[in-house]
PDB file of C-alpha atoms and ligand atoms in Angstrom:
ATOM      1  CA  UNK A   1      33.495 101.721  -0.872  1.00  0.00           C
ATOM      2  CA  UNK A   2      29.949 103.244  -1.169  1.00  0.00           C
ATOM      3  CA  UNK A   3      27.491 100.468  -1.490  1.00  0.00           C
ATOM      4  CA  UNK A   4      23.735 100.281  -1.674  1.00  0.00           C
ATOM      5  CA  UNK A   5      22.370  98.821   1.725  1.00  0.00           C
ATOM      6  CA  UNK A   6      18.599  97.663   2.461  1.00  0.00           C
ATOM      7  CA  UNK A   7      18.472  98.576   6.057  1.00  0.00           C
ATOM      8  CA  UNK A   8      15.985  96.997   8.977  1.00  0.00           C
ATOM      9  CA  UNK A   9      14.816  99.730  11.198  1.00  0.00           C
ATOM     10  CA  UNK A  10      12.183  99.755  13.396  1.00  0.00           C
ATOM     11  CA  UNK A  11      12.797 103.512  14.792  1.00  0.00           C
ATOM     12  CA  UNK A  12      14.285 102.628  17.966  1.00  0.00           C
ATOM     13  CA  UNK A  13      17.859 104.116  19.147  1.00  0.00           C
ATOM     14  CA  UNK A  14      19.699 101.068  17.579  1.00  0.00           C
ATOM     15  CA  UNK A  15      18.339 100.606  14.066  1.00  0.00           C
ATOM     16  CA  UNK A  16      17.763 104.396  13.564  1.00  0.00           C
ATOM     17  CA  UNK A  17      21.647 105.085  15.322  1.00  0.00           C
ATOM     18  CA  UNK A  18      22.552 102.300  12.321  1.00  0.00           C
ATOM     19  CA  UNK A  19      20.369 104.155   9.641  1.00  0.00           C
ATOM     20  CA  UNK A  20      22.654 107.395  10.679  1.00  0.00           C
ATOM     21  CA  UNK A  21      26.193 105.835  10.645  1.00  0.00           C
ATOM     22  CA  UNK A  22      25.791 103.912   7.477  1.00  0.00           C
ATOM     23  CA  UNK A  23      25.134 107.173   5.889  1.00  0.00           C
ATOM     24  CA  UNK A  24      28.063 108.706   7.881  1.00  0.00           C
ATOM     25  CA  UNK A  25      30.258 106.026   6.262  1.00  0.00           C
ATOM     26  CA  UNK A  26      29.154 106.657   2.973  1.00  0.00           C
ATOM     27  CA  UNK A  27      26.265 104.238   1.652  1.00  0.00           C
ATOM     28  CA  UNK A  28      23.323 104.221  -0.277  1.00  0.00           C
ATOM     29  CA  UNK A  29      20.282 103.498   2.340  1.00  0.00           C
ATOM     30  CA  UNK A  30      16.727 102.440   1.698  1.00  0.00           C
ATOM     31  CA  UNK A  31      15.065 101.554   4.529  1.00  0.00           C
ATOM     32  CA  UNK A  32      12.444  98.901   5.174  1.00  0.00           C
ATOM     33  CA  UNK A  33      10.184  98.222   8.759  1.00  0.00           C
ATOM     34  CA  UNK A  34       8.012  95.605   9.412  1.00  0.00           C
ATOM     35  CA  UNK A  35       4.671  95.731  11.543  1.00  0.00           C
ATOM     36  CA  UNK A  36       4.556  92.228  12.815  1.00  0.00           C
ATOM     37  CA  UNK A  37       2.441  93.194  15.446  1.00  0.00           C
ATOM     38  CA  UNK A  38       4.070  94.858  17.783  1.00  0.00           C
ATOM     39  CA  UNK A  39       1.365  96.301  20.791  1.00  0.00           C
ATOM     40  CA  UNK A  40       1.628  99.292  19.035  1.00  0.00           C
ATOM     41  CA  UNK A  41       2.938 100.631  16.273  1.00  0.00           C
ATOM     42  CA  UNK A  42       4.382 103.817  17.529  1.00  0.00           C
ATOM     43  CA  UNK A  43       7.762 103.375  16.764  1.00  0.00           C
ATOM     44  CA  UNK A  44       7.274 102.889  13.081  1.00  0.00           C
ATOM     45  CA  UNK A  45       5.625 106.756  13.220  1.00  0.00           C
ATOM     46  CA  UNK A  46       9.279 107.527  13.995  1.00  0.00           C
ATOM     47  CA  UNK A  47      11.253 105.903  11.529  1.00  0.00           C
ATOM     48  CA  UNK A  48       8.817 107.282   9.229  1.00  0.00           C
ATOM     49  CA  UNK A  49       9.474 110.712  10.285  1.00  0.00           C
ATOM     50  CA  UNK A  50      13.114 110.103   9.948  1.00  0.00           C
ATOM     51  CA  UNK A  51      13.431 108.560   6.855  1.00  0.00           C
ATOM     52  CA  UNK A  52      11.333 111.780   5.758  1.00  0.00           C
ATOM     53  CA  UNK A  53      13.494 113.973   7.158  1.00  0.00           C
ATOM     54  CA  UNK A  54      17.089 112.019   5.938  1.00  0.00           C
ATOM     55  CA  UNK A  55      15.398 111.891   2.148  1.00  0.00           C
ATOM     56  CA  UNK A  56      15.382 107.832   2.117  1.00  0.00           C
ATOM     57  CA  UNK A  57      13.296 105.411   1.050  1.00  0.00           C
ATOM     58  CA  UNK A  58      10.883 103.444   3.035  1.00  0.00           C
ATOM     59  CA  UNK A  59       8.808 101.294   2.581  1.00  0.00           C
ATOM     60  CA  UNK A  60       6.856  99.021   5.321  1.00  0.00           C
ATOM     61  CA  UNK A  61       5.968  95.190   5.421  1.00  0.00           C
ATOM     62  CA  UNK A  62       2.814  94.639   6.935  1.00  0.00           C
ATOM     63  CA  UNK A  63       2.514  91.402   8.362  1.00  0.00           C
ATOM     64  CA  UNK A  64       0.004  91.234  10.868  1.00  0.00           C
ATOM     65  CA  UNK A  65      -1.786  88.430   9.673  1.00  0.00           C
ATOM     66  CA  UNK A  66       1.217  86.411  11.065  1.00  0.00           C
ATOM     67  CA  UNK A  67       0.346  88.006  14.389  1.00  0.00           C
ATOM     68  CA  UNK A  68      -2.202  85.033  15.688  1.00  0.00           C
ATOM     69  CA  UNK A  69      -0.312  82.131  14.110  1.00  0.00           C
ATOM     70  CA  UNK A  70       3.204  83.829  16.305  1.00  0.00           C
ATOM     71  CA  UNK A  71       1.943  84.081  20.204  1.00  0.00           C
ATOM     72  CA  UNK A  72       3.640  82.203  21.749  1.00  0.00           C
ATOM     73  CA  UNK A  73       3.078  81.626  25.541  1.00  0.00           C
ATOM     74  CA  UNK A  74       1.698  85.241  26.150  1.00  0.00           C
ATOM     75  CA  UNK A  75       4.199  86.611  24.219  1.00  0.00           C
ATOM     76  CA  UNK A  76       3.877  90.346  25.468  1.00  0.00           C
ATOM     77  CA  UNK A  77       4.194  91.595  21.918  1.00  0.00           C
ATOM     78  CA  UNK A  78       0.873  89.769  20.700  1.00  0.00           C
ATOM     79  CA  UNK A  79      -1.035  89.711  23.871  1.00  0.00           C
ATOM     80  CA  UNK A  80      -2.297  91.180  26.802  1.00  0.00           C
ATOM     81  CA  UNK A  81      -0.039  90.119  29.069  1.00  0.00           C
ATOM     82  CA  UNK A  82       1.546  93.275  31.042  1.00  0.00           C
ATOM     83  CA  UNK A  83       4.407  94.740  29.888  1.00  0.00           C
ATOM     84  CA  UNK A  84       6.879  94.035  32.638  1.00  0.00           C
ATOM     85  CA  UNK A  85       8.567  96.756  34.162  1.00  0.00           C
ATOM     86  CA  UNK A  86      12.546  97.026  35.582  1.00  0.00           C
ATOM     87  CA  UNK A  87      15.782  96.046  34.046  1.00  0.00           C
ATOM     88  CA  UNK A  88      15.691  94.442  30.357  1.00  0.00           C
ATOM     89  CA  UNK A  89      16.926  91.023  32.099  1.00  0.00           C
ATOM     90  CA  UNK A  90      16.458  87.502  30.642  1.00  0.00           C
ATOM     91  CA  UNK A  91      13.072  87.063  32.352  1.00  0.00           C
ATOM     92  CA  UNK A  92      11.601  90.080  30.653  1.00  0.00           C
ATOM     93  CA  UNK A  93      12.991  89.387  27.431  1.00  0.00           C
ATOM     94  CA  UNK A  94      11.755  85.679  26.985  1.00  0.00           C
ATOM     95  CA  UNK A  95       8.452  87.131  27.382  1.00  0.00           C
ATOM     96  CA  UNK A  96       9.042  89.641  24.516  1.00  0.00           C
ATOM     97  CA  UNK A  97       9.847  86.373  21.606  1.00  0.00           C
ATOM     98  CA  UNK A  98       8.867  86.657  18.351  1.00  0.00           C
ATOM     99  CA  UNK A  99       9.137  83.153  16.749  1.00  0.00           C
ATOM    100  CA  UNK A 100      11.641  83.210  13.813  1.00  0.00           C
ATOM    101  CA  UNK A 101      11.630  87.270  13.391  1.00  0.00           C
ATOM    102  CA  UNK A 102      15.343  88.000  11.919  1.00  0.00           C
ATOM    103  CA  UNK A 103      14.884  85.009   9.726  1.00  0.00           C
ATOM    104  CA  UNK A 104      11.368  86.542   8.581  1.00  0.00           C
ATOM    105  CA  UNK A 105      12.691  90.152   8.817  1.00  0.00           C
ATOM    106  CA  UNK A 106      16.138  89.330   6.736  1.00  0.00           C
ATOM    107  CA  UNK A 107      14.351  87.100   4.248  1.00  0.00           C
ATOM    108  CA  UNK A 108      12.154  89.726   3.385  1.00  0.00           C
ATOM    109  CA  UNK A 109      14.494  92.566   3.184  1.00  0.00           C
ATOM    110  CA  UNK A 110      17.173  90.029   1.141  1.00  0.00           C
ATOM    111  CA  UNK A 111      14.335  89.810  -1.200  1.00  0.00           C
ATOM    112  CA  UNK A 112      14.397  93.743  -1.190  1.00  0.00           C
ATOM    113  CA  UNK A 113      17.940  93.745  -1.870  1.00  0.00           C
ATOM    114  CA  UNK A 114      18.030  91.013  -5.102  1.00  0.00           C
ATOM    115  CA  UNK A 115      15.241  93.347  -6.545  1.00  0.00           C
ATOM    116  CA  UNK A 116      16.973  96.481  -5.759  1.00  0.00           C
ATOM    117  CA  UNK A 117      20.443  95.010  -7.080  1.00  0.00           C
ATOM    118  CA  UNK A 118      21.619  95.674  -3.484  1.00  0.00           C
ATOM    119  CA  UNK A 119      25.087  94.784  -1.926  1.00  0.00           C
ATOM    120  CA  UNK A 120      23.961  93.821   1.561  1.00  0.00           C
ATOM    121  CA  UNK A 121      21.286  94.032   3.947  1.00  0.00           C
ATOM    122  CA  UNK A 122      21.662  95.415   7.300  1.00  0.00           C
ATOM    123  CA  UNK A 123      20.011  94.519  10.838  1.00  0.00           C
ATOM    124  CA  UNK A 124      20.872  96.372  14.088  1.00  0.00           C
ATOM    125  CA  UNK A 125      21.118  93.439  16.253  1.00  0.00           C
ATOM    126  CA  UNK A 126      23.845  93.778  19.240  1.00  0.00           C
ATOM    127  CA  UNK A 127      25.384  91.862  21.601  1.00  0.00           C
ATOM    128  CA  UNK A 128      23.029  91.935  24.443  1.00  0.00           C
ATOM    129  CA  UNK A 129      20.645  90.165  22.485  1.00  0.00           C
ATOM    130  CA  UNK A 130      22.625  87.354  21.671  1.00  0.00           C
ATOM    131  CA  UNK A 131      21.581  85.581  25.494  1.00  0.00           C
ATOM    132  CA  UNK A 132      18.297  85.046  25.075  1.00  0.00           C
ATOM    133  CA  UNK A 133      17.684  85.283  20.977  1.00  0.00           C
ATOM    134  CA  UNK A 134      19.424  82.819  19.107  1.00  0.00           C
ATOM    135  CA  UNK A 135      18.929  84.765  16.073  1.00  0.00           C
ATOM    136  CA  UNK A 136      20.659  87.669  16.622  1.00  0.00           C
ATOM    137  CA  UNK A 137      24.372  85.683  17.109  1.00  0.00           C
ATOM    138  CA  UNK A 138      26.781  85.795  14.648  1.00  0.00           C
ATOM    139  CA  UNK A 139      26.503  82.016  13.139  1.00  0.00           C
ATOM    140  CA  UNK A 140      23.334  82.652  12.715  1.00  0.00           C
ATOM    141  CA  UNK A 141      23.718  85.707  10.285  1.00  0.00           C
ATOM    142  CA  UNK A 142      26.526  83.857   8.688  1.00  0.00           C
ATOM    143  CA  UNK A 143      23.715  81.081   7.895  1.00  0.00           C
ATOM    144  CA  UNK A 144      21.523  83.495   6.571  1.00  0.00           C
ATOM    145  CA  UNK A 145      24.124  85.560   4.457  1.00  0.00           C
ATOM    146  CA  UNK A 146      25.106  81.750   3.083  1.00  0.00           C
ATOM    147  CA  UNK A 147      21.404  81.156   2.558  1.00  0.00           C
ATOM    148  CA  UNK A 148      20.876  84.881   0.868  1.00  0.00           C
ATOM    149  CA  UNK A 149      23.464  84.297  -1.923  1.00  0.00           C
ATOM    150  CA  UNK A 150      23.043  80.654  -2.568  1.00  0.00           C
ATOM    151  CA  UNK A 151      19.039  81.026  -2.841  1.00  0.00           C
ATOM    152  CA  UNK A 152      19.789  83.794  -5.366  1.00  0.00           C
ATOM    153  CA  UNK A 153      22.994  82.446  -7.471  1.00  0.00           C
ATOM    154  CA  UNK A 154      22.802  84.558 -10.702  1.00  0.00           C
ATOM    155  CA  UNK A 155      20.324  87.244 -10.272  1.00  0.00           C
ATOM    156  CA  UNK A 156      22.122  88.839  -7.178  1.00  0.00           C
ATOM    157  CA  UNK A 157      24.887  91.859  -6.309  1.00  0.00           C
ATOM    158  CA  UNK A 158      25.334  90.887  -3.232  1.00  0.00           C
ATOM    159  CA  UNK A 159      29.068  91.274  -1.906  1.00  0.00           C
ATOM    160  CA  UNK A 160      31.393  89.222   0.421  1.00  0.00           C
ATOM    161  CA  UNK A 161      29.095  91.605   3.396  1.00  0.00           C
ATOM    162  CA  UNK A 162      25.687  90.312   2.681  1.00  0.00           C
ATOM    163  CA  UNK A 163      24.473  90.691   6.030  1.00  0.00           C
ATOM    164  CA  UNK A 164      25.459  93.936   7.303  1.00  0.00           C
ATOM    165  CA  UNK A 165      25.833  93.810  11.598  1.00  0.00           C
ATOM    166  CA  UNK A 166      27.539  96.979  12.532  1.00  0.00           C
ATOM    167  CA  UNK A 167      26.781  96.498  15.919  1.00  0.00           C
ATOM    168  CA  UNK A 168      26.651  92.763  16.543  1.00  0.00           C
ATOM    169  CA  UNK A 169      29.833  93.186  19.255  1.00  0.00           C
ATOM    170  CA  UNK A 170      28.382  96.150  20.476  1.00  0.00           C
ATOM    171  CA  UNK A 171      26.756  97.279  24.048  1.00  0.00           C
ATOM    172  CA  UNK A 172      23.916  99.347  23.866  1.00  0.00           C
ATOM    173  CA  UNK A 173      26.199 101.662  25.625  1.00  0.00           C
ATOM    174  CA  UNK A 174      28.304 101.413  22.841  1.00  0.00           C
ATOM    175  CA  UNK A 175      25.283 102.073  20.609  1.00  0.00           C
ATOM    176  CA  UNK A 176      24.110 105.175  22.640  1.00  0.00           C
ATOM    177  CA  UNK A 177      27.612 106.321  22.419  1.00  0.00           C
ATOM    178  CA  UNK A 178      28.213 106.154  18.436  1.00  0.00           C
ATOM    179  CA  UNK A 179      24.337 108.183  18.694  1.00  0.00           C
ATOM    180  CA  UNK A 180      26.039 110.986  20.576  1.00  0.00           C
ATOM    181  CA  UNK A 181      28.842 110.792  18.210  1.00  0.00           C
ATOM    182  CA  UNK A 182      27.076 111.162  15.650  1.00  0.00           C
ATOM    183  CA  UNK A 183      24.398 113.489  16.463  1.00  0.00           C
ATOM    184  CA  UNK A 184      21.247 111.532  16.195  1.00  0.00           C
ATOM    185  CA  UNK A 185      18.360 113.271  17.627  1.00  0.00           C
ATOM    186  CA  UNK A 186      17.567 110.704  20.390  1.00  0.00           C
ATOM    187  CA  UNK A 187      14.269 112.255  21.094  1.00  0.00           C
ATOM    188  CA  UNK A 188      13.557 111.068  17.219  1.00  0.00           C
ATOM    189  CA  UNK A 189      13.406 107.567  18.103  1.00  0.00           C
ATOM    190  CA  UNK A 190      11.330 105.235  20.403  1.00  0.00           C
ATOM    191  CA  UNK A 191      11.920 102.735  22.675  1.00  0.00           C
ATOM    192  CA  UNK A 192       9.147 102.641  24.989  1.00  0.00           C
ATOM    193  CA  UNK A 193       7.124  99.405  25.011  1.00  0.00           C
ATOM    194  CA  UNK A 194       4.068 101.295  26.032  1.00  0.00           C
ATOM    195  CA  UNK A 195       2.474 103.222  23.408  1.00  0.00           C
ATOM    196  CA  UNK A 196       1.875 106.474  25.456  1.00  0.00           C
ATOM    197  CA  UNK A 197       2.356 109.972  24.503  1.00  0.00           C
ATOM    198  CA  UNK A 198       5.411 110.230  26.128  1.00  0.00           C
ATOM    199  CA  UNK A 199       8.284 107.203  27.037  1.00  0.00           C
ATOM    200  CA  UNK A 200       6.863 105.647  30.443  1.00  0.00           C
ATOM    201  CA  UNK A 201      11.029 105.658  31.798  1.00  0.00           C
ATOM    202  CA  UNK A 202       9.958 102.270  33.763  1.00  0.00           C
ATOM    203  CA  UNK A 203       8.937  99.679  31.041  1.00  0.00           C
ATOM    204  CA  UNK A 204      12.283  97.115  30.192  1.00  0.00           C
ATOM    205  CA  UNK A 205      13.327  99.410  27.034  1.00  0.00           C
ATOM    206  CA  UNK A 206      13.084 102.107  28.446  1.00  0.00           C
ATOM    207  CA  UNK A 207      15.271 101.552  31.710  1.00  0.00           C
ATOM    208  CA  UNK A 208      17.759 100.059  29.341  1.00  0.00           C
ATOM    209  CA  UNK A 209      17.688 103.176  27.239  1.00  0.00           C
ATOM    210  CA  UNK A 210      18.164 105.325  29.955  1.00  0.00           C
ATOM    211  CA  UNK A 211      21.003 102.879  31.375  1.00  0.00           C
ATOM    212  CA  UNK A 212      23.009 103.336  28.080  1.00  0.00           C
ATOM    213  CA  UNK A 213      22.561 107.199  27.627  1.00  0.00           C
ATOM    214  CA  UNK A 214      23.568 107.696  30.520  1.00  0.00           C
ATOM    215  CA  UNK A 215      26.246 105.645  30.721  1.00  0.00           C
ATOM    216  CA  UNK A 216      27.304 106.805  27.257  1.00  0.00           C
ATOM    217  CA  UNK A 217      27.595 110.580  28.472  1.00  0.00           C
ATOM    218  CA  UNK A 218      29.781 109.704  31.301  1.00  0.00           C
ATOM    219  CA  UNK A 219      32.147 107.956  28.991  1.00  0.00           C
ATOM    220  CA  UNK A 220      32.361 110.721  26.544  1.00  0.00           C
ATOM    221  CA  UNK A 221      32.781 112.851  29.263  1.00  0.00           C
ATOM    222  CA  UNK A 222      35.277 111.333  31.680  1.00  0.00           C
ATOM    223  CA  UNK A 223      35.244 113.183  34.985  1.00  0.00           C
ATOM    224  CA  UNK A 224      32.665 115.461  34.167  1.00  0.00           C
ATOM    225  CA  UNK A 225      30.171 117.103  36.386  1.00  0.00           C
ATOM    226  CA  UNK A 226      26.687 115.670  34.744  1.00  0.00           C
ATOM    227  CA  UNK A 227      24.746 118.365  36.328  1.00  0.00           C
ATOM    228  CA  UNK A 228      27.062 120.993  34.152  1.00  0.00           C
ATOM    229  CA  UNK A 229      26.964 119.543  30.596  1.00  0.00           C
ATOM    230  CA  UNK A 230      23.769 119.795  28.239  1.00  0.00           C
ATOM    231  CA  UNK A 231      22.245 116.689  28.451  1.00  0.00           C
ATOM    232  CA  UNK A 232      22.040 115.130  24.970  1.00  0.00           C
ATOM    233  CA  UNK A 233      18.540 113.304  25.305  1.00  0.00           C
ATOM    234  CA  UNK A 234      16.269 115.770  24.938  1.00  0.00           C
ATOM    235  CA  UNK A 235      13.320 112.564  24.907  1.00  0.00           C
ATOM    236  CA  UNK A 236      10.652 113.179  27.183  1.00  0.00           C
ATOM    237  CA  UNK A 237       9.849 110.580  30.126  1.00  0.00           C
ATOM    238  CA  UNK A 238       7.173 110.006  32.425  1.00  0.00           C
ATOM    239  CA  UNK A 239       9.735 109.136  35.316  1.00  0.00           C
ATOM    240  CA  UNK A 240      13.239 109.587  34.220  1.00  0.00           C
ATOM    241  CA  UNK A 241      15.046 108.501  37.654  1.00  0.00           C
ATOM    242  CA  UNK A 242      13.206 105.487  37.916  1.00  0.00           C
ATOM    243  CA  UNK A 243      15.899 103.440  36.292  1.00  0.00           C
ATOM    244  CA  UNK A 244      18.260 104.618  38.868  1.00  0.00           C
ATOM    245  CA  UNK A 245      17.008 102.370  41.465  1.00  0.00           C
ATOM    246  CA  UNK A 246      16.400  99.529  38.931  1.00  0.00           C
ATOM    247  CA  UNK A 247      19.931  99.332  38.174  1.00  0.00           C
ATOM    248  CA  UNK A 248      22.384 101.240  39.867  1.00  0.00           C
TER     249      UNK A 248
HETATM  250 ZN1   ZN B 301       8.631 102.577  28.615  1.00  0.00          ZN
END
């Protein structure tokens, strides 16, 4: 059943991979980003661009001010702490905590939703966040989705799915996968923790990224000969091997 959706997205490969395949399945999509000061705010240039070019709505929250009030012990998001480079492992990520984002982020976009006479909002968390980010496990959205209609009894059209998590059991494999399934343009999205022109190929995201791409080819194409099939990511990076001897 086609429902309306307010959808998180923040222009990376999951949220705008989401964006794509709850349009695929038939919904009504307004999208909403938040700039919660982020070291840069590069990726928001791309969901920008591809809510443009999909015909969407969008509409950014701005809430920088939080920005000071949020570090917490060097968080590398709001500080100058180096972004740290290899595998996306639970060292790297603590360093990357936002204090009470989804809660923020879902809040917010719930609020979207009541106003919008909504059936759900949707957040691209997946699994491999669950480990180090308490928010992004599934009691947690149940809490929230609890919280969402009970906060609004009367005034909302939110359904038995208020929280939308399409890929809350998912890899980001799986994620890159359903991408190449569905044709999203990966080099339309950005992962890269440094703001440079191009993705760095050596910051956390990005040797995660290139992880699940690749590993996403090789199981849509079981037994192929990678050198022989046109590579899908047509993203430019700065070293794109470098993950190779991070992880495999
Ligand atoms: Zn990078």
């Amino acid at each position: 059943m086609s429902r309306k959706i307010i959808a998180i997205a923040s222009g990376g490969l999951d949220s705008t991979t989401m964006v794509y395949d709850l349009l695929n399945r038939g919904h009504e999509v307004d999208v909403v980003s938040f700039n919660y000061g982020q070291r840069h705010s590069k990726e928001l240039n791309y969901i920008q661009a591809t809510t443009d070019k999909l015909g969407l709505d969008w509409d950014l929250v701005d809430l920088r001010d939080l920005t000071p009030l949020l570090a917490v012990g060097g968080s590398s998001l709001v500080s100058d702490t180096p972004v740290p480079e290899g595998h996306y492992a639970e060292d790297n990520m603590t360093a990357t905590i936002v204090p009470n984002r989804n809660m923020m982020m879902l809040s917010f976009a719930g609020g979207i939703a009541v106003a919008r006479g909504a059936q759900s909002v949707a957040t691209a968390v997946h699994a491999g966040d669950h480990y180090i980010y308490p928010d992004c496990r599934p009691h947690f959205m149940q809490l929230v989705a609890a919280t969402l209609q009970t906060g609004n009894e009367g005034v909302n059209a939110f359904d038995a799915e208020t929280i939308v998590v399409p890929y809350i059991n998912s890899t980001k494999t799986d994620i890159a996968m359903r991408a190449l399934e569905l044709g999203v343009p990966l080099d339309e999205t950005w992962s890269c923790y440094k703001g440079g022109e191009i993705h760095c190929g050596k910051c956390g995201t990005c040797v995660e990224r290139l992880e699940a791409i690749h590993d996403a080819v090789c199981a849509l194409n079981p037994g192929a000969d990678l050198d022989q099939i046109e590579w899908p990511d047509k993203t430019q990076y700065e070293d794109s091997t470098y993950w190779t001897q991070v992880v495999l």
